[in-house]
Tab-separated table of C-alpha atoms in Angstrom:
chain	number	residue	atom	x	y	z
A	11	UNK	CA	-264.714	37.706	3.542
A	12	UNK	CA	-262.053	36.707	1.678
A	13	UNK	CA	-263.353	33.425	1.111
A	14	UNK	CA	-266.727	35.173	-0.380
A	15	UNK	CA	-264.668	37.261	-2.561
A	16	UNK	CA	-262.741	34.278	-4.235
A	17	UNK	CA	-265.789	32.306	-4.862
A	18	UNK	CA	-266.822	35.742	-6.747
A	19	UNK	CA	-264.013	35.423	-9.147
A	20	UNK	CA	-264.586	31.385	-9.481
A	21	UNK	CA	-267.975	31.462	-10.683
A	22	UNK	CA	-268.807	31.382	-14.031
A	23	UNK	CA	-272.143	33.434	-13.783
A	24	UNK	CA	-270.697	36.399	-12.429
A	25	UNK	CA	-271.482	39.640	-13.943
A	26	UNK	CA	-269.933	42.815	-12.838
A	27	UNK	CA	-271.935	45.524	-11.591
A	28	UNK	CA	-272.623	48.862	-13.381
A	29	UNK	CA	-271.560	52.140	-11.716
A	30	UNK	CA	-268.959	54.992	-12.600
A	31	UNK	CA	-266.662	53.162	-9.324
A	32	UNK	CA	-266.369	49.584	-11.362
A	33	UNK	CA	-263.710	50.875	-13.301
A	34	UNK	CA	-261.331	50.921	-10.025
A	35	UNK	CA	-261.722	47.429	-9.834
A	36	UNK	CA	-260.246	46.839	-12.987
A	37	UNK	CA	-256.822	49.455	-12.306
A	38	UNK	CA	-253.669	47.631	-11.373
A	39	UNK	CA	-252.256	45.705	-14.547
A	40	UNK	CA	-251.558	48.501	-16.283
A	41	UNK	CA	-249.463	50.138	-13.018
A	42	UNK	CA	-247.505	47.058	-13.126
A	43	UNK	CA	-246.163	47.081	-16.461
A	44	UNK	CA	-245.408	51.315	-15.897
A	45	UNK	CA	-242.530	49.801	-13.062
A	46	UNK	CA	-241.119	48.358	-16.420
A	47	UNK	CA	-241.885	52.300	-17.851
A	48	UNK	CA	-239.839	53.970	-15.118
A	49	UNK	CA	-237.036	51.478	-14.196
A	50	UNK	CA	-233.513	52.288	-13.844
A	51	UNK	CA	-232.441	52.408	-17.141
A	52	UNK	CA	-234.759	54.707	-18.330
A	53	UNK	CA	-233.920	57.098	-15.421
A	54	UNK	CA	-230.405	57.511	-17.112
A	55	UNK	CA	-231.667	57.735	-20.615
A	56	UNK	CA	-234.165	60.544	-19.529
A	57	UNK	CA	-231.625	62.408	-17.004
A	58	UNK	CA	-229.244	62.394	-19.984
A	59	UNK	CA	-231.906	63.671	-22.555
A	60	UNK	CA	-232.691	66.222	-20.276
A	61	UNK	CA	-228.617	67.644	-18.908
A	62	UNK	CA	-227.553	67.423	-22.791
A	63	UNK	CA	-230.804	69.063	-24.586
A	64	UNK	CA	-232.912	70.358	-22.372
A	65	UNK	CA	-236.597	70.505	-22.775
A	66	UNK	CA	-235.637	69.676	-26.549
A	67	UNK	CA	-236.414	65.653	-26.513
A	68	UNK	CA	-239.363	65.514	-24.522
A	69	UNK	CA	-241.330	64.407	-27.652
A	70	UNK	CA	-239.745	61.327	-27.318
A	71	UNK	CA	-241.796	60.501	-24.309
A	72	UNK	CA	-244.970	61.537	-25.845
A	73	UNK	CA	-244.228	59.059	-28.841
A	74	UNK	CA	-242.657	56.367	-26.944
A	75	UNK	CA	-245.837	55.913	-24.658
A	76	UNK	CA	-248.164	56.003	-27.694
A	77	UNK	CA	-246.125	53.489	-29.236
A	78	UNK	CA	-246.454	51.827	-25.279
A	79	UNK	CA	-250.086	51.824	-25.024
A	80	UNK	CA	-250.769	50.064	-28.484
A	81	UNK	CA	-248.839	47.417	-27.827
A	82	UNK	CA	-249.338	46.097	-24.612
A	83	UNK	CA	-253.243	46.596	-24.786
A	84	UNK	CA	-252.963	44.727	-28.084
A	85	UNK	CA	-251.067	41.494	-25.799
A	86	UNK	CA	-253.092	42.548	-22.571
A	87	UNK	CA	-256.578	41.597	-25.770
A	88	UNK	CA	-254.835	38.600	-26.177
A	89	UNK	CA	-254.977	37.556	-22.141
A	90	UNK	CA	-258.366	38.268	-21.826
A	91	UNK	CA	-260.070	36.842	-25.107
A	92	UNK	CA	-258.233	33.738	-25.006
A	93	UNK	CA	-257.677	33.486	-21.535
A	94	UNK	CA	-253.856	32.908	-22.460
A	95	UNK	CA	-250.590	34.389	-21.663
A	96	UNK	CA	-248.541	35.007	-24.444
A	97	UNK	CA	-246.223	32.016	-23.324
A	98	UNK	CA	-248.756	30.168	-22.860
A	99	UNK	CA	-250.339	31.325	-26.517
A	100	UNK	CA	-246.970	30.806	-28.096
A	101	UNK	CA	-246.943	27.055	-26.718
A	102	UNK	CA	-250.469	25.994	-27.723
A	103	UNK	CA	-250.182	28.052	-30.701
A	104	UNK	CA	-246.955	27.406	-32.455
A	105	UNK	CA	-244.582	24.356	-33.387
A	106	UNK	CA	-242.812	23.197	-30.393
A	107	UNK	CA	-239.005	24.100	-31.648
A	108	UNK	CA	-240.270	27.317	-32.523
A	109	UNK	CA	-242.149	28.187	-29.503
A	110	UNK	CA	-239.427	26.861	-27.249
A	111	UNK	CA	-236.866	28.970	-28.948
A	112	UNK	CA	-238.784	32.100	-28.475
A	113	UNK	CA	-239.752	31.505	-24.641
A	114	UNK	CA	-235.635	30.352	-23.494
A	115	UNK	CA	-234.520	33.441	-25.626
A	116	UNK	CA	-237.211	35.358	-23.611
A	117	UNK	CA	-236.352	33.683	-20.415
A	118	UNK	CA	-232.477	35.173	-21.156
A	119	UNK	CA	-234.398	38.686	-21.644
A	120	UNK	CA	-235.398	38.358	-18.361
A	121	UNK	CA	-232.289	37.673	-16.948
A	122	UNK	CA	-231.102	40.798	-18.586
A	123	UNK	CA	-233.908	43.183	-17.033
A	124	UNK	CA	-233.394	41.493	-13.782
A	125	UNK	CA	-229.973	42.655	-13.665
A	126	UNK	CA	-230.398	46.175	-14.896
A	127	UNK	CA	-233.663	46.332	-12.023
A	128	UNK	CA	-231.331	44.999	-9.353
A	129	UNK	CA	-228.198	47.560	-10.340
A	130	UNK	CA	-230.978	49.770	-10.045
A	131	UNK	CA	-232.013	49.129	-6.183
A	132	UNK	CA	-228.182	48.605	-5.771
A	133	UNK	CA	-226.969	51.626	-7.306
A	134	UNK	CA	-229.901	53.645	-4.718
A	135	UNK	CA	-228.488	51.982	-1.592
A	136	UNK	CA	-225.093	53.013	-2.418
A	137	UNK	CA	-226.519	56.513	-2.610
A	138	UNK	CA	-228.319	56.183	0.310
A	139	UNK	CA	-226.063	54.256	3.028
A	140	UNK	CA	-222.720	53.763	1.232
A	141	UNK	CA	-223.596	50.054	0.535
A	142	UNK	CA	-221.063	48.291	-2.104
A	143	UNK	CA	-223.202	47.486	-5.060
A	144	UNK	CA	-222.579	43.619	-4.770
A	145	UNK	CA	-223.724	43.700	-1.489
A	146	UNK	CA	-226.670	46.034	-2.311
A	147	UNK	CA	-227.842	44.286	-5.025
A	148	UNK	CA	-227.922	40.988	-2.444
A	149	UNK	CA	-230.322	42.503	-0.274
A	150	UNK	CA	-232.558	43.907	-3.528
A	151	UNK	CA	-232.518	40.135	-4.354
A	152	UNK	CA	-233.506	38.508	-0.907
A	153	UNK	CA	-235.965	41.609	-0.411
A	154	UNK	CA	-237.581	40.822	-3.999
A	155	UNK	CA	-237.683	37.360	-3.535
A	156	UNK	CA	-239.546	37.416	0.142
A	157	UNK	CA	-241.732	39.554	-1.626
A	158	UNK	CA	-243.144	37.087	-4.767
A	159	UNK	CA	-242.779	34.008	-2.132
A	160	UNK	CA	-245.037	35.559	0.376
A	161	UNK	CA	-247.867	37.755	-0.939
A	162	UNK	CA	-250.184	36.434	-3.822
A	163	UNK	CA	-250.485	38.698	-6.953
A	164	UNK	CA	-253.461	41.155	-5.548
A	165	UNK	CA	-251.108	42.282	-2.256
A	166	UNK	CA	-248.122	42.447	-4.543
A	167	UNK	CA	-250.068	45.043	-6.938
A	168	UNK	CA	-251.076	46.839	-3.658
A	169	UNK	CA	-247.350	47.168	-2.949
A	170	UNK	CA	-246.417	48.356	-6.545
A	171	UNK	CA	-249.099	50.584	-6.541
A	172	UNK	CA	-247.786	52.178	-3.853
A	173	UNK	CA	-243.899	51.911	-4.720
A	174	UNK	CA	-245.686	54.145	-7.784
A	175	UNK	CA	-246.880	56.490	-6.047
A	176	UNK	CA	-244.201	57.215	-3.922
A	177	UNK	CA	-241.904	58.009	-7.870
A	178	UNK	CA	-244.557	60.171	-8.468
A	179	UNK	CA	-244.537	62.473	-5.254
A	180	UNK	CA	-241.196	62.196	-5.167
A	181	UNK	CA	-240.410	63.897	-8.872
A	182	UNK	CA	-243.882	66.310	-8.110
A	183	UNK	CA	-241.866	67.477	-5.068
A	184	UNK	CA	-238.228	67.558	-6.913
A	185	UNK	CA	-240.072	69.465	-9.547
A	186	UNK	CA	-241.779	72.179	-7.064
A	187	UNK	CA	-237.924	72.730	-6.371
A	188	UNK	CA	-236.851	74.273	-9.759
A	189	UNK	CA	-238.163	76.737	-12.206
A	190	UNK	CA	-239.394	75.225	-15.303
A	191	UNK	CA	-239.566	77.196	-18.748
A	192	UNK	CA	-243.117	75.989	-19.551
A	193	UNK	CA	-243.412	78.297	-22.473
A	194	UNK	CA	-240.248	75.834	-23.921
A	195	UNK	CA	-241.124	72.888	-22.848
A	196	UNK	CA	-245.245	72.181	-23.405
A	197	UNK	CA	-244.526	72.642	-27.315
A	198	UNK	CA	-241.347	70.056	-26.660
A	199	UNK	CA	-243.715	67.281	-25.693
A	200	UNK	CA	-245.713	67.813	-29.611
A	201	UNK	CA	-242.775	68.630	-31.498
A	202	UNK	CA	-240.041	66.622	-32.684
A	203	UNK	CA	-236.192	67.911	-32.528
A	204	UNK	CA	-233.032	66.342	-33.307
A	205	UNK	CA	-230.833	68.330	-31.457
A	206	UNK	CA	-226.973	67.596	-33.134
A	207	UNK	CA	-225.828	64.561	-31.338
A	208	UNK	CA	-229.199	63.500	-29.812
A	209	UNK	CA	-229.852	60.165	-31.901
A	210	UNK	CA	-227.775	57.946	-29.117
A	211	UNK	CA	-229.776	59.098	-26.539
A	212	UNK	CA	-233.060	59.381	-28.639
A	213	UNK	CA	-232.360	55.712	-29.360
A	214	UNK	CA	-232.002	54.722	-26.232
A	215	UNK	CA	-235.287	56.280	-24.890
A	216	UNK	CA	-237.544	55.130	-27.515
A	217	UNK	CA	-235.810	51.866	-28.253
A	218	UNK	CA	-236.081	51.132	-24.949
A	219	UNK	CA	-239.646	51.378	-24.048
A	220	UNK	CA	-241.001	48.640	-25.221
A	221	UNK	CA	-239.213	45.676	-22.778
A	222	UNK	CA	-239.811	41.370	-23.943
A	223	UNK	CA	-241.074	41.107	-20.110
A	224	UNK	CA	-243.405	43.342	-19.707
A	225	UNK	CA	-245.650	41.938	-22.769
A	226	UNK	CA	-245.345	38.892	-21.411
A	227	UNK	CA	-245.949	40.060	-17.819
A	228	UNK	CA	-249.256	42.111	-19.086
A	229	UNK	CA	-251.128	39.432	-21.010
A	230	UNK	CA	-250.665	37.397	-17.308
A	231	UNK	CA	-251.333	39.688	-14.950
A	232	UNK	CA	-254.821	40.949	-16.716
A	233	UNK	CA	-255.966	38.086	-16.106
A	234	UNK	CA	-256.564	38.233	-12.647
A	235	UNK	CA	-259.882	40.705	-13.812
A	236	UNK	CA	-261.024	37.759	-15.670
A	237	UNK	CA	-264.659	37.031	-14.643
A	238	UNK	CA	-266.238	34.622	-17.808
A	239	UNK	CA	-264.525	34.376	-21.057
A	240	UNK	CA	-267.224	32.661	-22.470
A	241	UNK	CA	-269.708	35.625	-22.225
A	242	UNK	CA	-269.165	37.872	-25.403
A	243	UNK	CA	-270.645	41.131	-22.746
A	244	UNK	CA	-268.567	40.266	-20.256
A	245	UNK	CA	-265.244	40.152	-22.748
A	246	UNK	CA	-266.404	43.435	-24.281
A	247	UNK	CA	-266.741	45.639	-20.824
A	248	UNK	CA	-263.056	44.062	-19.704
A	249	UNK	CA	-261.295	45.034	-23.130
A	250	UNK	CA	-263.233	48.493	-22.409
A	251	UNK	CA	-261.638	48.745	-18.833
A	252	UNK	CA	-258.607	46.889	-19.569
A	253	UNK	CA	-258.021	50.126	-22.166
A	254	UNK	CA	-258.589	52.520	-19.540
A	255	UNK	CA	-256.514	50.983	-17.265
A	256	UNK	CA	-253.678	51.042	-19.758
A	257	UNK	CA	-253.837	54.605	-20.828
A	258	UNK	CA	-254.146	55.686	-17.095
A	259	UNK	CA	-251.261	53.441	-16.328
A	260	UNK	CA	-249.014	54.873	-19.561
A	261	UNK	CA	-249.881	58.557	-18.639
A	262	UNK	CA	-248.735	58.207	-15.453
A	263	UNK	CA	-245.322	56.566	-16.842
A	264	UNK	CA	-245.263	59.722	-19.206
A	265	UNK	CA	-245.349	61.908	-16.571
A	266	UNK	CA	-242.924	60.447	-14.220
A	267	UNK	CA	-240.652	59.834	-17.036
A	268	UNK	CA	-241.114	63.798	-18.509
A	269	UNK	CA	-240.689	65.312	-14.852
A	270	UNK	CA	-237.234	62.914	-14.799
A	271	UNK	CA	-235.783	65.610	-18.038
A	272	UNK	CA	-237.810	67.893	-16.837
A	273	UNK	CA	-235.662	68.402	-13.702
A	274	UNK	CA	-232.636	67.361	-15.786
A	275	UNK	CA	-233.414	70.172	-17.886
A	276	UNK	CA	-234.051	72.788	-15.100
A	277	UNK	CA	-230.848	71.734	-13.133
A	278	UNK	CA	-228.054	69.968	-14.879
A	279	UNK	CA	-228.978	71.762	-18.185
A	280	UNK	CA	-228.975	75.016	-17.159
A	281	UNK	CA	-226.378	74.949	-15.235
A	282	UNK	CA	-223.890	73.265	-18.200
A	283	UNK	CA	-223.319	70.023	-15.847
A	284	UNK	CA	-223.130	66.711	-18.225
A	285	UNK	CA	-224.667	63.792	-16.848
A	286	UNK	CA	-223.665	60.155	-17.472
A	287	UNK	CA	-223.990	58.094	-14.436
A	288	UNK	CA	-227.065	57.728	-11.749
A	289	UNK	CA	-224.324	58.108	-9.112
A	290	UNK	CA	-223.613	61.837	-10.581
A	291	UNK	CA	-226.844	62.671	-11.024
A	292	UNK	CA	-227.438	62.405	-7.152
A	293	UNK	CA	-224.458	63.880	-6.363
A	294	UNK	CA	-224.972	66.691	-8.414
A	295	UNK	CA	-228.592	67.576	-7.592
A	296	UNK	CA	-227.021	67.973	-3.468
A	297	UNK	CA	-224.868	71.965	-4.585
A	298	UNK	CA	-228.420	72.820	-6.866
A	299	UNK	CA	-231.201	71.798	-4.685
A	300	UNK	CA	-230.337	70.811	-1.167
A	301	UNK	CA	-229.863	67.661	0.516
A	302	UNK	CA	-233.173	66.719	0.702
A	303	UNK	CA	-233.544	66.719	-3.173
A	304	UNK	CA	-230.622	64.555	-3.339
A	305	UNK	CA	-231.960	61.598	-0.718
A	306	UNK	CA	-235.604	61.841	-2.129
A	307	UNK	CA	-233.879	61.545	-5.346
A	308	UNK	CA	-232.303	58.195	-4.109
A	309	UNK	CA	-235.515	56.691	-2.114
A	310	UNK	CA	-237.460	57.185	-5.258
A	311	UNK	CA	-234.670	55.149	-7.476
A	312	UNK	CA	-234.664	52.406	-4.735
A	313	UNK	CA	-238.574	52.309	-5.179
A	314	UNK	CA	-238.020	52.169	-9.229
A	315	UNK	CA	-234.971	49.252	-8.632
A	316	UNK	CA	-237.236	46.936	-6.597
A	317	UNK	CA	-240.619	47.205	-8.216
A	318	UNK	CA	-239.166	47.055	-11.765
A	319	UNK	CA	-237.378	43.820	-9.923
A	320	UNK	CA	-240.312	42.539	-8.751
A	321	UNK	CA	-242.376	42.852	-12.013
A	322	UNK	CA	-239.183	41.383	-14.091
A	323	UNK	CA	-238.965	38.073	-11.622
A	324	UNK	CA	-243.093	37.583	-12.372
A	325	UNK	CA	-242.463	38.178	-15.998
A	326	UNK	CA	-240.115	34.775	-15.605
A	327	UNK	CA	-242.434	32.974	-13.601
A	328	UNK	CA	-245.112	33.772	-16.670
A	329	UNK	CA	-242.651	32.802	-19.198
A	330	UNK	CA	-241.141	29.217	-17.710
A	331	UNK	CA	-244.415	28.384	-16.471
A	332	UNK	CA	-245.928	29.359	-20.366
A	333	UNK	CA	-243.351	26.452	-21.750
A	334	UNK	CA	-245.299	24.066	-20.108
A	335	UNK	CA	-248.640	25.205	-21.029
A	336	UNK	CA	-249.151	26.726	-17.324
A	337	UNK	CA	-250.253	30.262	-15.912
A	338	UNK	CA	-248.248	31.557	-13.680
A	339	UNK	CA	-248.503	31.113	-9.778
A	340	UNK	CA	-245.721	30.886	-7.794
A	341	UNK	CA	-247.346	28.073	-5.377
A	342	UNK	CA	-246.241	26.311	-8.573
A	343	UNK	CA	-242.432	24.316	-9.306
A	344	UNK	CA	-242.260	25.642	-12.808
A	345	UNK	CA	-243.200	29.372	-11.769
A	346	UNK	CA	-240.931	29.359	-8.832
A	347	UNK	CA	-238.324	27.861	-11.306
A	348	UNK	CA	-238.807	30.681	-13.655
A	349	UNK	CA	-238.794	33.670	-10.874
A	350	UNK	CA	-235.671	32.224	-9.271
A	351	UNK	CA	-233.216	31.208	-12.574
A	352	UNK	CA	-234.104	35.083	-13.481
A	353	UNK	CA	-233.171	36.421	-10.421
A	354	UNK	CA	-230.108	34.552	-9.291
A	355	UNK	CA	-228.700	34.081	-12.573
A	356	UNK	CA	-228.854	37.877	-13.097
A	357	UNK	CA	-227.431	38.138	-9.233
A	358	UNK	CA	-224.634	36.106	-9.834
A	359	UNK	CA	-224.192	38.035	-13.371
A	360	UNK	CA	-223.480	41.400	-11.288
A	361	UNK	CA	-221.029	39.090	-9.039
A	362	UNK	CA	-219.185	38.959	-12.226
A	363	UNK	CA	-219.211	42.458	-13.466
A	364	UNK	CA	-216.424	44.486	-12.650
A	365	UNK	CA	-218.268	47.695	-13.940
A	366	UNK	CA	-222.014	48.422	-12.965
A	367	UNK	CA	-222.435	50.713	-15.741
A	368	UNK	CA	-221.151	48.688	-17.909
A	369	UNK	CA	-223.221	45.843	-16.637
A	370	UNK	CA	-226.648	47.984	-17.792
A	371	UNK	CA	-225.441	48.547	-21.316
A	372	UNK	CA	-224.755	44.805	-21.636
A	373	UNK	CA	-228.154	44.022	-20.647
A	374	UNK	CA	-229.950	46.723	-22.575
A	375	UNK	CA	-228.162	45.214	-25.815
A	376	UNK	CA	-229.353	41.567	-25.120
A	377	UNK	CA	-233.166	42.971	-25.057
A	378	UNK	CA	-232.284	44.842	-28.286
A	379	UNK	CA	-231.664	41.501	-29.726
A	380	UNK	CA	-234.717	39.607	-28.468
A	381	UNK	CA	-237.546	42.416	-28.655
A	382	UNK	CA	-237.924	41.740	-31.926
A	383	UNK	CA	-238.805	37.971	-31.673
A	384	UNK	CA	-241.455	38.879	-28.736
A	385	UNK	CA	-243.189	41.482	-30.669
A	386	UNK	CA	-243.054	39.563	-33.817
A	387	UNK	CA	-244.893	36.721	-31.739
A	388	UNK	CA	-247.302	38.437	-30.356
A	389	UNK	CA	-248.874	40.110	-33.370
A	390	UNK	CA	-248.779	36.906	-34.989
A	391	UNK	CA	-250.611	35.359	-32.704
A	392	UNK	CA	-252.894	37.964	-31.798
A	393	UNK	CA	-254.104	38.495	-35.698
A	394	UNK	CA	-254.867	34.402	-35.921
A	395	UNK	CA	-258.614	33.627	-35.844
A	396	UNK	CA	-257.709	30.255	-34.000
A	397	UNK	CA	-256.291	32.150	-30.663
A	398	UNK	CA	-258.662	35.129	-31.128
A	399	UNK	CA	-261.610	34.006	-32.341
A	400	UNK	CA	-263.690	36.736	-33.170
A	401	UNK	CA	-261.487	39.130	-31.504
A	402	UNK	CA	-258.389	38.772	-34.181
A	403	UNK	CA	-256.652	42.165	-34.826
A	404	UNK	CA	-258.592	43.637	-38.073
A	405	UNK	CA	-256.578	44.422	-40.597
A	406	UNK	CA	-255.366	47.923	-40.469
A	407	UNK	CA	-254.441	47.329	-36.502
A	408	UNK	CA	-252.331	44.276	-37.708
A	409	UNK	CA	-250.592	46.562	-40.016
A	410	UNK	CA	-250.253	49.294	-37.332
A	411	UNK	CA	-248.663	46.510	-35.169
A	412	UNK	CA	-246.723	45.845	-37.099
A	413	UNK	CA	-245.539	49.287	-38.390
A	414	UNK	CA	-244.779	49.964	-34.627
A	415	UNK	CA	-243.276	46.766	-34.053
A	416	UNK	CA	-240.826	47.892	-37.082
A	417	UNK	CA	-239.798	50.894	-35.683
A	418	UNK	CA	-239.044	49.969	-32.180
A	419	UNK	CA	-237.048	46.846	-33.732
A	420	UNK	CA	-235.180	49.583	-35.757
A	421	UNK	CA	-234.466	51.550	-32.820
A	422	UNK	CA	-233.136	48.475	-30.887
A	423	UNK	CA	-231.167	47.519	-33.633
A	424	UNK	CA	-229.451	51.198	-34.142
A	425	UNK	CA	-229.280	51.418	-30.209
A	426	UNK	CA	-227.130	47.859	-30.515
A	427	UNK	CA	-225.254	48.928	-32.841
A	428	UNK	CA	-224.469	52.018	-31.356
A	429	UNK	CA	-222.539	50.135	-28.782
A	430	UNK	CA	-219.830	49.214	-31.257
């Protein structure tokens, strides 16, 4: 059977079916590049908009996933009209000292979300079992990297899918725990507030969103929907799906990463309790909502840590493998190259690191520097007629890019420079 269903995706004169289930086929991508959505640093940002403002900053998420969706289906276009990653687009596409300086300052991104994702897992296993974080973030590594070396892309978005769902329960059970003001906080989520001394953390939120890897990791991975680039139908219905898929995928990152300040907002906030550190945050929830919110707390962070791992490690596979004019697979040396400098280089980076915290605000600022070179790229190369074809961003959506591409560089910038 499986051999039928491969020989399905290999032909060229495969059309899919019609019928209100073909959609499902084409959910998946989008989930992936969500992990990236809800990974560890975003579950301080939110817990800290929440314990410091309340309901107050929710907007934030309602803007930030906007800003989300336009941009990755614009690079998730690119995979499926040219039939490129963007690394692989950037190599064909632009000078070689240009395109090489983009991808190895890329490649560095990725060893700076690799380290925040494994401080992630880490940081959860200390919570859970008293692990030392060096240790912890050892077995996130060896447990990430059995995982890309033994399953092939479909069984690792089954996995993710799942690692997904489990977040979600997890907050929709945290969540039936406190009392929410919904009469505050549905107006929150439409209107903008800048509560005094909210820009840091409003920065950090919406400056954040947008991650080098997880372009990179969408135009790849939407790929494996590809059925026959060369039929104009066929591209259309994908795009179609591939834009469902992504706003399904996005509103399910909003709401996982609203119920985080959410219950931020209904605990920590009410109660006056600042919140600064993931560590707290667990320890804290324990005298407000029980044990049991405290450990599902943890399992769900452990979840976030090594699916936001995994999709970070494939994002280097995709990048490495894009320098030499290759899509990723990891049966291949310059994929398996790319997965494994990412994740041991950003291992032995946390070897190094005397402070974990510490370590996740270093790593946040070196993605501040190169998000602007990724998104930059890709809406240059997704407006050309010679990687697009017909399918070239028109004019006002270039402009849009662009517009959003500005203000999430802005944020980055301010968010860098809030460090000093």
């Amino acid at each position: 059977m499986l051999k039928h269903f491969k020989e399905l995706l290999n032909t060229a004169k495969h059309t899919p079916k019609l019928g209100g289930l073909e959609i499902f086929k084409y959910i998946g991508p989008g989930l992936l590049v969500t992990v990236g959505f809800i990974d560890p640093g975003n579950w301080a940002s939110n817990l800290a908009a929440g314990a410091e403002f309340g309901y107050a900053l929710l907007w934030m998420v309602t803007l930030s996933t906007v800003m989300l969706i336009v941009l990755q289906h614009n690079v998730a276009h690119l995979g499926i009209a040219s039939g490129l990653c963007l690394s692989e687009a950037a190599s064909e596409h632009l000078k070689p000292r240009y395109a090489k300086g983009i991808l190895y300052s890329a490649m560095l991104a990725s060893i700076s979300t690799s380290l925040a994702e494994i401080l992630g897992g880490a940081i959860a296993l200390q919570m859970l079992f008293d692990i030392p974080v060096r240790a912890g973030s050892l077995l996130v590594l060896v447990f990430v990297v059995i995982m890309l070396f033994t399953n092939t892309y479909r069984v690792i978005e089954k996995w993710i899918i799942a690692f997904v769902s489990i977040i979600g329960l997890s907050f929709i059970y945290e969540l039936s725990l406190v009392d929410i003001d919904w009469n505050e906080a549905l107006p929150a989520w439409v209107t903008p507030a800048f509560p005094e001394g909210s820009m840091v953390v409003i920065m950090s939120v919406l400056g954040a969103v947008v991650m080098p890897h997880n372009l990179f990791l969408h135009s790849e991975i939407i790929q494996s929907r590809q059925w026959n680039i060369q039929d104009d139908k066929i591209i259309k219905k994908q795009l179609r799906y591939e834009y469902a898929d992504t706003i399904l995928s996005m509103v399910i990152g909003w709401a996982i990463n609203s119920a985080m300040i959410l219950l931020a907002a209904a605990t920590f906030f009410r109660s006056g309790t600042p919140v600064t550190e993931l560590e707290q945050a667990n320890s804290l929830l324990t005298p407000l909502l029980g044990n049991n919110a405290a450990l599902i707390f943890a399992v769900a962070l452990l979840f976030a840590g090594i699916s936001s791992t995994i999709t970070s490690g494939m994002a280097a596979g995709s990048i490495f493998a894009g320098i030499y004019k290759e899509p990723y697979d990891i049966k291949d040396s310059h994929s398996k190259i790319g997965v494994l400098s990412s994740l041991i280089l950003a291992f032995a980076l946390i070897m190094l690191i005397s402070n974990p915290f510490q370590g996740l605000i270093y790593s946040q600022m070196a993605l501040s520097v190169q998000l602007p070179i990724t998104i930059f790229t890709q809406v240059h190369l997704t407006s050309s007629s010679k990687v697009m074809g017909k399918y070239k961003n028109s004019t006002y959506t270039k402009w849009l890019l662009y517009v959003i591409g500005g203000i999430v560089t802005a944020l980055n910038v301010m968010l860098l420079l809030s460090f000093f």
